[in-house]
Tab-separated table of C-alpha atoms and ligand atoms in Angstrom:
chain	number	residue	atom	x	y	z
A	272	UNK	CA	-32.441	22.742	14.621
A	273	UNK	CA	-32.240	24.687	17.827
A	274	UNK	CA	-30.844	24.704	21.301
A	275	UNK	CA	-30.317	21.539	23.220
A	276	UNK	CA	-31.296	19.195	20.409
A	277	UNK	CA	-28.686	20.804	18.175
A	278	UNK	CA	-26.054	20.533	20.879
A	279	UNK	CA	-26.814	16.865	21.408
A	280	UNK	CA	-26.700	16.097	17.732
A	281	UNK	CA	-23.449	17.930	17.384
A	282	UNK	CA	-22.039	15.907	20.210
A	283	UNK	CA	-23.126	12.614	18.719
A	284	UNK	CA	-21.754	13.591	15.335
A	285	UNK	CA	-18.412	14.475	16.862
A	286	UNK	CA	-18.355	11.259	18.858
A	287	UNK	CA	-19.057	9.207	15.754
A	288	UNK	CA	-16.456	11.079	13.735
A	289	UNK	CA	-13.872	10.768	16.510
A	290	UNK	CA	-14.566	7.067	16.667
A	291	UNK	CA	-14.141	6.699	12.915
A	292	UNK	CA	-10.937	8.760	12.780
A	293	UNK	CA	-9.348	7.298	15.903
A	294	UNK	CA	-10.059	3.704	15.043
A	295	UNK	CA	-8.742	4.247	11.514
A	296	UNK	CA	-5.564	5.841	12.864
A	297	UNK	CA	-5.052	3.208	15.508
A	298	UNK	CA	-5.563	0.371	13.040
A	299	UNK	CA	-3.273	1.981	10.527
A	300	UNK	CA	-0.513	1.969	13.140
A	301	UNK	CA	-1.256	-1.405	14.747
A	302	UNK	CA	-1.969	-3.599	11.743
A	303	UNK	CA	0.778	-4.070	9.135
A	304	UNK	CA	-0.540	-2.061	6.180
A	305	UNK	CA	-0.739	-3.405	2.621
A	306	UNK	CA	1.670	-1.783	0.159
A	307	UNK	CA	-1.241	-0.579	-2.033
A	308	UNK	CA	-0.846	0.752	-5.546
A	309	UNK	CA	-1.703	3.828	-7.580
A	310	UNK	CA	-4.653	4.213	-9.957
A	311	UNK	CA	-5.176	6.396	-12.984
A	312	UNK	CA	-7.365	9.472	-12.775
A	313	UNK	CA	-9.977	7.740	-14.962
A	314	UNK	CA	-10.057	4.786	-12.566
A	315	UNK	CA	-10.420	7.143	-9.617
A	316	UNK	CA	-13.214	8.979	-11.438
A	317	UNK	CA	-15.043	5.693	-11.714
A	318	UNK	CA	-14.256	4.582	-8.176
A	319	UNK	CA	-14.696	7.863	-6.293
A	320	UNK	CA	-16.216	10.579	-8.454
A	321	UNK	CA	-17.240	13.994	-7.189
A	322	UNK	CA	-16.724	14.431	-3.471
A	323	UNK	CA	-17.352	18.140	-3.056
A	324	UNK	CA	-21.094	18.704	-2.953
A	325	UNK	CA	-23.420	21.466	-1.797
A	326	UNK	CA	-24.893	19.344	1.040
A	327	UNK	CA	-21.722	17.537	2.141
A	328	UNK	CA	-21.501	13.791	2.820
A	329	UNK	CA	-21.077	14.040	6.584
A	330	UNK	CA	-18.060	13.005	8.625
A	331	UNK	CA	-18.438	9.257	8.964
A	332	UNK	CA	-19.358	8.682	5.329
A	333	UNK	CA	-16.492	10.846	4.082
A	334	UNK	CA	-14.075	9.053	6.387
A	335	UNK	CA	-15.295	5.744	4.980
A	336	UNK	CA	-14.840	7.049	1.451
A	337	UNK	CA	-11.247	7.962	2.241
A	338	UNK	CA	-10.513	4.658	3.945
A	339	UNK	CA	-12.151	2.434	1.329
A	340	UNK	CA	-11.501	4.241	-1.923
A	341	UNK	CA	-8.714	6.824	-1.663
A	342	UNK	CA	-6.229	5.466	0.869
A	343	UNK	CA	-5.726	2.132	-0.966
A	344	UNK	CA	-4.381	4.048	-3.961
A	345	UNK	CA	-1.677	5.749	-1.884
A	346	UNK	CA	1.498	3.743	-1.346
A	347	UNK	CA	2.399	2.876	2.228
A	348	UNK	CA	5.832	4.471	2.466
A	349	UNK	CA	6.255	2.651	5.773
A	350	UNK	CA	5.781	-0.807	4.231
A	351	UNK	CA	8.852	-2.928	5.038
A	352	UNK	CA	9.405	-3.700	1.339
A	353	UNK	CA	9.099	-0.068	0.259
A	354	UNK	CA	12.798	0.506	-0.433
A	355	UNK	CA	12.597	3.219	-3.128
A	356	UNK	CA	13.688	6.846	-2.886
A	357	UNK	CA	13.950	7.384	0.877
A	358	UNK	CA	11.062	5.699	2.711
A	359	UNK	CA	9.255	7.254	5.676
A	360	UNK	CA	8.689	4.915	8.595
A	361	UNK	CA	7.461	6.917	11.566
A	362	UNK	CA	7.302	5.504	15.082
A	363	UNK	CA	3.907	4.764	16.636
A	364	UNK	CA	4.387	7.570	19.129
A	365	UNK	CA	5.203	10.112	16.416
A	366	UNK	CA	2.173	9.155	14.314
A	367	UNK	CA	-0.257	9.247	17.205
A	368	UNK	CA	1.059	12.590	18.386
A	369	UNK	CA	0.698	14.039	14.892
A	370	UNK	CA	-3.043	13.749	15.506
A	371	UNK	CA	-2.647	15.796	18.667
A	372	UNK	CA	-0.693	18.503	16.872
A	373	UNK	CA	-3.465	18.657	14.284
A	374	UNK	CA	-6.114	18.965	16.982
A	375	UNK	CA	-4.311	21.691	18.906
A	376	UNK	CA	-4.318	24.718	16.584
A	377	UNK	CA	-0.853	25.734	17.664
A	378	UNK	CA	0.846	28.534	15.777
A	379	UNK	CA	4.432	27.349	15.681
A	380	UNK	CA	5.967	30.509	14.274
A	381	UNK	CA	6.409	32.523	17.435
A	382	UNK	CA	7.206	32.081	21.105
A	383	UNK	CA	4.353	34.419	22.027
A	384	UNK	CA	1.802	32.081	20.493
A	385	UNK	CA	3.431	28.659	20.850
A	386	UNK	CA	5.846	28.907	23.803
A	387	UNK	CA	5.628	25.314	25.034
A	388	UNK	CA	5.666	23.866	21.548
A	389	UNK	CA	8.692	25.922	20.535
A	390	UNK	CA	10.412	25.011	23.807
A	391	UNK	CA	9.912	21.301	23.104
A	392	UNK	CA	10.893	21.590	19.445
A	393	UNK	CA	14.065	23.362	20.501
A	394	UNK	CA	15.008	20.453	22.759
A	395	UNK	CA	14.673	18.096	19.801
A	396	UNK	CA	16.805	20.473	17.716
A	397	UNK	CA	19.355	20.534	20.539
A	398	UNK	CA	19.633	16.756	20.443
A	399	UNK	CA	20.435	16.949	16.738
A	400	UNK	CA	22.904	19.814	17.278
A	401	UNK	CA	24.693	17.793	19.937
A	402	UNK	CA	24.943	14.786	17.631
A	403	UNK	CA	26.667	17.041	15.112
A	404	UNK	CA	28.892	18.605	17.782
A	405	UNK	CA	27.572	22.114	17.189
A	406	UNK	CA	28.191	24.794	19.873
A	407	UNK	CA	25.696	25.670	22.634
A	408	UNK	CA	24.473	28.790	20.775
A	409	UNK	CA	23.417	26.733	17.752
A	410	UNK	CA	19.716	26.773	16.948
A	411	UNK	CA	17.217	26.692	14.159
A	412	UNK	CA	13.815	25.542	13.071
A	413	UNK	CA	11.874	22.604	11.674
A	414	UNK	CA	11.025	23.273	8.020
A	415	UNK	CA	8.751	21.212	5.751
A	416	UNK	CA	11.651	19.355	4.146
A	417	UNK	CA	15.264	19.328	3.112
A	418	UNK	CA	14.543	21.421	0.054
A	419	UNK	CA	13.311	24.369	2.108
A	420	UNK	CA	15.982	23.660	4.718
A	421	UNK	CA	18.767	23.854	2.143
A	422	UNK	CA	17.262	26.953	0.522
A	423	UNK	CA	16.919	28.697	3.881
A	424	UNK	CA	20.509	27.875	4.848
A	425	UNK	CA	21.821	29.146	1.521
A	426	UNK	CA	19.795	32.369	1.806
A	427	UNK	CA	21.360	32.932	5.240
A	428	UNK	CA	24.799	32.109	3.843
A	429	UNK	CA	24.534	34.609	1.002
A	430	UNK	CA	23.118	37.308	3.246
A	431	UNK	CA	26.065	36.851	5.599
A	432	UNK	CA	28.653	36.727	2.826
A	433	UNK	CA	27.363	39.905	1.234
A	434	UNK	CA	27.222	41.695	4.567
A	435	UNK	CA	30.897	40.990	5.158
A	436	UNK	CA	32.231	41.106	1.567
A	437	UNK	CA	34.594	43.801	0.349
A	438	UNK	CA	33.025	46.798	-1.395
A	439	UNK	CA	31.931	45.886	-4.905
A	440	UNK	CA	32.063	42.125	-4.293
A	441	UNK	CA	28.739	40.269	-4.399
A	442	UNK	CA	29.385	36.560	-3.877
A	443	UNK	CA	26.872	34.524	-5.853
A	444	UNK	CA	28.324	31.039	-6.246
A	445	UNK	CA	27.766	27.742	-4.482
A	446	UNK	CA	30.223	24.852	-4.748
A	447	UNK	CA	29.184	21.209	-4.401
A	448	UNK	CA	29.655	17.894	-6.196
A	449	UNK	CA	27.362	16.451	-8.820
A	450	UNK	CA	26.289	13.977	-6.117
A	451	UNK	CA	24.679	16.841	-4.169
A	452	UNK	CA	20.890	16.619	-4.019
A	453	UNK	CA	18.784	18.167	-6.777
A	454	UNK	CA	17.411	20.654	-4.236
A	455	UNK	CA	20.781	22.450	-4.155
A	456	UNK	CA	20.594	23.246	-7.858
A	457	UNK	CA	16.932	24.126	-7.377
A	458	UNK	CA	17.818	26.510	-4.506
A	459	UNK	CA	20.435	28.158	-6.728
A	460	UNK	CA	17.782	28.629	-9.424
A	461	UNK	CA	15.359	30.202	-6.955
A	462	UNK	CA	18.107	32.494	-5.664
A	463	UNK	CA	19.517	33.207	-9.116
A	464	UNK	CA	22.845	31.933	-7.799
A	465	UNK	CA	25.378	29.909	-9.751
A	466	UNK	CA	25.975	26.247	-8.919
A	467	UNK	CA	29.597	25.262	-9.527
A	468	UNK	CA	30.293	21.538	-9.649
A	469	UNK	CA	33.409	20.202	-7.933
A	470	UNK	CA	34.850	16.965	-9.359
A	471	UNK	CA	34.489	14.139	-6.871
A	472	UNK	CA	37.476	12.027	-5.817
A	473	UNK	CA	37.920	8.357	-6.737
A	474	UNK	CA	35.530	7.419	-3.911
A	475	UNK	CA	32.930	9.835	-5.360
A	476	UNK	CA	33.297	12.286	-2.483
A	477	UNK	CA	33.766	16.019	-2.215
A	478	UNK	CA	37.253	16.664	-0.815
A	479	UNK	CA	39.208	19.685	0.336
A	480	UNK	CA	41.878	19.566	-2.405
A	481	UNK	CA	39.332	19.351	-5.224
A	482	UNK	CA	37.285	22.104	-3.616
A	483	UNK	CA	40.347	24.332	-3.288
A	484	UNK	CA	41.165	23.911	-6.979
A	485	UNK	CA	37.657	24.983	-8.017
A	486	UNK	CA	37.595	27.938	-5.620
A	487	UNK	CA	40.960	29.128	-6.928
A	488	UNK	CA	39.860	28.711	-10.520
A	489	UNK	CA	36.750	30.881	-10.095
A	490	UNK	CA	37.995	33.184	-7.339
A	491	UNK	CA	37.129	32.227	-3.754
A	492	UNK	CA	35.586	35.645	-3.060
A	493	UNK	CA	32.802	34.910	-5.570
A	494	UNK	CA	31.452	31.995	-3.475
A	495	UNK	CA	29.032	32.397	-0.602
A	496	UNK	CA	28.659	28.720	0.344
A	497	UNK	CA	30.065	25.239	-0.004
A	498	UNK	CA	27.602	22.369	0.310
A	499	UNK	CA	28.855	19.001	1.492
A	500	UNK	CA	26.555	16.014	1.722
A	501	UNK	CA	26.578	13.436	4.495
A	502	UNK	CA	24.699	10.657	2.817
A	503	UNK	CA	24.006	11.335	-0.855
A	504	UNK	CA	20.517	10.294	-1.840
A	505	UNK	CA	21.486	7.903	-4.609
A	506	UNK	CA	24.372	6.110	-2.870
A	507	UNK	CA	24.558	7.282	0.733
A	508	UNK	CA	28.057	8.700	0.245
A	509	UNK	CA	29.528	10.932	2.931
A	510	UNK	CA	31.819	13.671	1.652
A	511	UNK	CA	35.206	14.214	3.289
A	512	UNK	CA	33.776	16.731	5.712
A	513	UNK	CA	37.011	17.385	7.621
A	514	UNK	CA	39.072	18.491	4.614
A	515	UNK	CA	36.160	20.460	3.157
A	516	UNK	CA	35.643	22.215	6.498
A	517	UNK	CA	39.309	23.150	6.589
A	518	UNK	CA	39.213	24.748	3.141
A	519	UNK	CA	36.004	26.615	4.010
A	520	UNK	CA	37.615	27.961	7.160
A	521	UNK	CA	40.741	29.005	5.293
A	522	UNK	CA	38.746	31.023	2.751
A	523	UNK	CA	36.040	32.157	5.158
A	524	UNK	CA	33.235	30.537	3.165
A	525	UNK	CA	29.998	29.289	4.753
A	526	UNK	CA	30.091	25.499	5.191
A	527	UNK	CA	26.638	23.919	4.806
A	528	UNK	CA	26.145	20.201	5.383
A	529	UNK	CA	23.157	18.495	3.789
A	530	UNK	CA	22.311	15.453	5.859
A	531	UNK	CA	18.650	15.260	4.861
A	532	UNK	CA	18.875	11.494	4.548
A	533	UNK	CA	22.189	10.507	6.108
A	534	UNK	CA	22.428	12.957	9.000
A	535	UNK	CA	20.547	10.434	11.114
A	536	UNK	CA	23.601	8.177	11.031
A	537	UNK	CA	25.246	10.591	13.490
A	538	UNK	CA	23.254	8.749	16.146
A	539	UNK	CA	24.844	5.398	15.222
A	540	UNK	CA	28.228	4.779	16.892
A	541	UNK	CA	29.238	2.249	14.201
A	542	UNK	CA	29.384	4.947	11.493
A	543	UNK	CA	29.915	8.135	13.547
A	544	UNK	CA	33.576	8.416	12.483
A	545	UNK	CA	32.559	8.979	8.867
A	546	UNK	CA	31.142	12.373	9.873
A	547	UNK	CA	34.311	13.789	11.380
A	548	UNK	CA	34.503	17.485	10.534
A	549	UNK	CA	30.757	18.089	10.629
A	550	UNK	CA	31.252	19.942	13.914
A	551	UNK	CA	32.719	22.850	11.905
A	552	UNK	CA	29.579	23.411	9.814
A	553	UNK	CA	27.870	26.794	9.707
A	554	UNK	CA	24.542	25.131	8.973
A	555	UNK	CA	23.221	21.602	8.845
A	556	UNK	CA	19.990	19.855	7.919
A	557	UNK	CA	18.553	16.419	8.594
A	558	UNK	CA	15.041	15.209	7.742
A	559	UNK	CA	13.450	13.343	10.651
A	560	UNK	CA	10.855	12.214	8.082
A	561	UNK	CA	13.561	10.131	6.421
A	562	UNK	CA	15.680	8.132	8.847
A	563	UNK	CA	14.566	9.492	12.225
A	564	UNK	CA	11.119	7.928	12.385
A	565	UNK	CA	8.972	11.068	12.163
A	566	UNK	CA	5.990	11.521	9.841
A	567	UNK	CA	6.020	13.957	6.910
A	568	UNK	CA	6.848	16.769	6.791
A	569	UNK	CA	9.843	17.509	8.951
A	570	UNK	CA	13.364	18.827	8.416
A	571	UNK	CA	15.620	20.001	11.239
A	572	UNK	CA	17.652	23.050	10.155
A	573	UNK	CA	20.433	24.229	12.450
A	574	UNK	CA	22.756	27.209	12.357
A	575	UNK	CA	26.033	27.663	14.190
A	576	UNK	CA	25.214	31.368	14.644
A	577	UNK	CA	21.452	31.754	14.511
A	578	UNK	CA	21.702	35.562	14.637
A	579	UNK	CA	23.049	35.519	11.068
A	580	UNK	CA	20.057	33.516	9.876
A	581	UNK	CA	17.683	35.724	11.779
A	582	UNK	CA	19.073	38.803	10.052
A	583	UNK	CA	18.466	37.123	6.699
A	584	UNK	CA	15.005	35.696	7.298
A	585	UNK	CA	13.011	37.910	9.665
A	586	UNK	CA	10.002	39.397	7.882
A	587	UNK	CA	9.310	42.985	8.892
A	588	UNK	CA	5.885	44.601	8.956
A	589	UNK	CA	3.912	46.793	11.334
A	590	UNK	CA	1.561	43.938	12.181
A	591	UNK	CA	4.532	41.725	13.112
A	592	UNK	CA	6.450	44.206	15.278
A	593	UNK	CA	5.064	42.692	18.470
A	594	UNK	CA	6.802	39.440	17.462
A	595	UNK	CA	9.976	40.616	15.756
A	596	UNK	CA	10.885	43.022	18.535
A	597	UNK	CA	10.516	40.368	21.223
A	598	UNK	CA	13.682	38.791	22.622
A	599	UNK	CA	12.245	35.255	22.588
A	600	UNK	CA	12.946	32.550	20.009
A	601	UNK	CA	10.635	32.841	17.023
A	602	UNK	CA	11.149	29.820	14.758
A	603	UNK	CA	9.783	31.667	11.778
A	604	UNK	CA	12.842	33.963	11.826
A	605	UNK	CA	15.129	31.153	10.714
A	606	UNK	CA	13.715	29.944	7.416
A	607	UNK	CA	11.751	30.877	4.349
A	608	UNK	CA	8.065	31.020	5.307
A	609	UNK	CA	6.017	32.726	8.004
A	610	UNK	CA	3.076	30.671	9.267
A	611	UNK	CA	4.189	27.286	10.451
A	612	UNK	CA	2.777	24.121	11.924
A	613	UNK	CA	4.697	22.947	14.984
A	614	UNK	CA	5.912	20.128	12.787
A	615	UNK	CA	8.819	19.193	15.010
A	616	UNK	CA	6.464	18.054	17.784
A	617	UNK	CA	5.760	14.490	16.591
A	618	UNK	CA	9.537	13.973	16.386
A	619	UNK	CA	10.022	15.538	19.813
A	620	UNK	CA	7.226	13.435	21.320
A	621	UNK	CA	8.686	10.218	19.979
A	622	UNK	CA	12.159	11.131	21.268
A	623	UNK	CA	10.701	11.921	24.684
A	624	UNK	CA	8.614	8.721	24.744
A	625	UNK	CA	11.203	6.266	23.468
A	626	UNK	CA	14.460	7.825	24.624
A	627	UNK	CA	17.484	8.399	22.442
A	628	UNK	CA	18.921	4.893	23.085
A	629	UNK	CA	16.003	3.459	21.122
A	630	UNK	CA	16.915	5.736	18.201
A	631	UNK	CA	20.497	4.570	18.266
A	632	UNK	CA	19.373	0.928	18.309
A	633	UNK	CA	16.840	1.393	15.506
A	634	UNK	CA	19.348	3.128	13.224
A	635	UNK	CA	22.005	0.508	13.941
A	636	UNK	CA	19.467	-2.174	13.091
A	637	UNK	CA	18.738	-0.647	9.672
A	638	UNK	CA	22.495	-0.451	9.057
A	639	UNK	CA	22.775	-4.161	9.892
A	640	UNK	CA	20.045	-5.003	7.386
A	641	UNK	CA	21.750	-2.859	4.723
A	642	UNK	CA	25.038	-4.642	5.455
A	643	UNK	CA	23.234	-7.958	5.044
A	644	UNK	CA	21.801	-6.788	1.694
A	645	UNK	CA	25.268	-5.826	0.526
A	646	UNK	CA	26.633	-9.255	1.472
A	647	UNK	CA	23.751	-11.005	-0.306
A	648	UNK	CA	24.442	-8.983	-3.457
A	649	UNK	CA	28.135	-9.938	-3.331
A	650	UNK	CA	27.221	-13.570	-2.763
A	651	UNK	CA	24.810	-13.957	-5.703
A	652	UNK	CA	26.514	-14.533	-9.067
A	653	UNK	CA	23.789	-12.721	-11.059
A	654	UNK	CA	24.231	-9.509	-9.053
A	655	UNK	CA	27.085	-7.021	-8.765
A	656	UNK	CA	27.620	-4.284	-6.232
A	657	UNK	CA	28.226	-0.860	-7.807
A	658	UNK	CA	29.986	0.760	-4.857
A	659	UNK	CA	30.683	-0.256	-1.257
A	660	UNK	CA	28.073	1.115	1.108
A	661	UNK	CA	28.730	4.020	3.520
A	662	UNK	CA	25.293	3.997	5.159
A	663	UNK	CA	22.010	2.207	4.458
A	664	UNK	CA	21.699	2.600	0.675
A	665	UNK	CA	22.788	-0.355	-1.487
A	666	UNK	CA	23.110	0.073	-5.269
A	667	UNK	CA	23.710	-2.911	-7.507
A	668	UNK	CA	23.287	-4.243	-11.037
A	669	UNK	CA	21.559	-7.347	-12.325
A	670	UNK	CA	24.022	-8.711	-14.849
A	671	UNK	CA	22.490	-8.982	-18.297
A	672	UNK	CA	19.466	-6.767	-17.660
A	673	UNK	CA	18.438	-3.901	-19.928
A	674	UNK	CA	16.698	-0.793	-18.545
A	675	UNK	CA	13.396	-2.300	-19.724
A	676	UNK	CA	14.087	-5.438	-17.645
A	677	UNK	CA	14.536	-3.346	-14.496
A	678	UNK	CA	11.325	-1.447	-15.188
A	679	UNK	CA	9.294	-4.591	-15.879
A	680	UNK	CA	10.637	-6.210	-12.708
A	681	UNK	CA	9.839	-3.137	-10.607
A	682	UNK	CA	6.352	-2.701	-12.136
A	683	UNK	CA	5.519	-6.356	-11.549
A	684	UNK	CA	6.490	-6.206	-7.872
A	685	UNK	CA	4.311	-3.144	-7.371
A	686	UNK	CA	1.341	-4.596	-9.278
A	687	UNK	CA	1.512	-7.632	-6.982
A	688	UNK	CA	1.873	-5.288	-3.997
A	689	UNK	CA	4.884	-7.367	-3.107
A	690	UNK	CA	7.530	-4.623	-2.970
A	691	UNK	CA	8.252	-1.113	-4.175
A	692	UNK	CA	11.790	-0.894	-5.544
A	693	UNK	CA	12.175	1.525	-8.438
A	694	UNK	CA	15.381	1.487	-10.481
A	695	UNK	CA	17.803	4.396	-10.337
A	696	UNK	CA	20.391	5.577	-12.826
A	697	UNK	CA	24.034	6.471	-12.438
A	698	UNK	CA	26.123	7.873	-15.288
A	699	UNK	CA	23.473	6.719	-17.722
A	700	UNK	CA	23.279	3.166	-16.401
A	701	UNK	CA	20.053	1.773	-14.977
A	702	UNK	CA	20.593	0.076	-11.608
A	703	UNK	CA	18.721	-1.419	-8.680
A	704	UNK	CA	18.766	0.412	-5.376
A	705	UNK	CA	17.616	-0.310	-1.825
A	706	UNK	CA	17.241	2.439	0.776
A	707	UNK	CA	16.808	0.835	4.193
A	708	UNK	CA	15.521	3.221	6.868
A	709	UNK	CA	12.583	1.214	8.166
A	710	UNK	CA	13.390	-0.892	11.246
A	711	UNK	CA	10.622	-3.283	10.133
A	712	UNK	CA	12.536	-4.178	6.961
A	713	UNK	CA	14.024	-7.612	7.642
A	714	UNK	CA	16.724	-9.802	6.170
A	715	UNK	CA	13.906	-12.054	4.951
A	716	UNK	CA	12.456	-9.117	2.972
A	717	UNK	CA	15.838	-8.554	1.325
A	718	UNK	CA	16.159	-12.233	0.403
A	719	UNK	CA	12.613	-12.350	-0.967
A	720	UNK	CA	13.241	-9.369	-3.250
A	721	UNK	CA	16.673	-10.509	-4.444
A	722	UNK	CA	15.232	-13.936	-5.246
A	723	UNK	CA	12.866	-12.295	-7.756
A	724	UNK	CA	15.902	-11.142	-9.764
A	725	UNK	CA	17.450	-14.578	-10.267
B	725	PLP	C1	15.700	14.090	0.381
B	725	PLP	C2	16.887	14.963	0.296
B	725	PLP	C3	16.744	16.350	0.188
B	725	PLP	C4	15.414	17.012	0.009
B	725	PLP	O1	14.621	16.867	1.136
B	725	PLP	P1	13.017	16.959	1.027
B	725	PLP	O2	12.611	16.713	2.431
B	725	PLP	O3	12.606	15.883	0.079
B	725	PLP	O4	12.691	18.308	0.538
B	725	PLP	C5	17.887	17.118	0.212
B	725	PLP	N1	19.108	16.550	0.315
B	725	PLP	C6	19.287	15.216	0.404
B	725	PLP	C7	20.653	14.670	0.546
B	725	PLP	C8	18.177	14.373	0.401
B	725	PLP	O5	18.339	13.046	0.491
């Protein structure tokens, strides 16, 4: 095909594709989605088959294939009865703007290429830094998730510790509790660093006195970071940040706070006191894709002194000199990775659209629903709370159930596309767990699920 005819066809094809994509996206946001359920590879072979062909299927047909055959086998993490792991329930504004980011071919790694995007992302980071009480110089970057955020912070911490250590001392240890997220141990593996567990106190928290004992036992100069968690993944426990911060300051050890899930609670006045001491952190992460209503994948990583992180992370090469020698803010200098999507923009857009008061209200609402779930568990004789709730995770046991009972119950709810609540384990015991971060999750949802356990 040639000339004008080709142009016209191209235009019609694009229009049809845009229509298919936009109406799918709009419907997905507007209409409450089904929970859906996974399928085996053999089932998908039968249902979908080979999709990569020499001729291609064309846009509209391939979009239909995705919508009809692939998407229904992917769980809706934003379903109000998806309470496993940590759900992801993005705001309408954030989801719609994610399409715009995808359409815009923005390189989010440097100011030179993405000035306006980086400027906006930095305002969203500033909001988070202010919630944590970090100083005006604080800054950072949006990474794909808490795992890369934690790794990047620890790389910066070790770089800094080794730069300032006495001759012959190469700090290589990280202290945290067993309740710290698996990504901390994983980061230590990647870095060939040693994870040293600190015994938790009777409330299962990391505390200054216990930390001090472990540091003294191993030699404080051998540690390059202490990781405290504000909102453990399994229970939502907030470590005693103030006493941990004090010990870190005393020994001059980098204080990293992992708030991937629970950091969002900083925006909720009803629980803000639990975070006292966070303002002393050297680095901090929170995942907007968890409890701050942004789509995957998005982690806000902040440093008290970004120059330290920059020294650790900047990649140097002749072809990058034009970027690395510039005085402007290049997000890529603050984490592992070079090329980056401006993944903070959907979060920024939603903050700008809705205003921060709406965030406060939405987080408080999820806390209210979690509080209601806790009360319902206490009220029902066949259930027992495992530990009082700090945030929006509720862990409880069904008296008399074996691990197989929990699994059968969970599998049945998923097969019926009624709810997705996988069991967890703690000290070898299988337990039920709700993580409430979706403002659409209602008290009625909680009652409906608990009724299935009677
Ligand atoms: C989820 C989580 C992480 C890991 O974050 P990803 O975004 O899944 O990589 C780290 N720490 C805590 C406390 C978490 O809850």
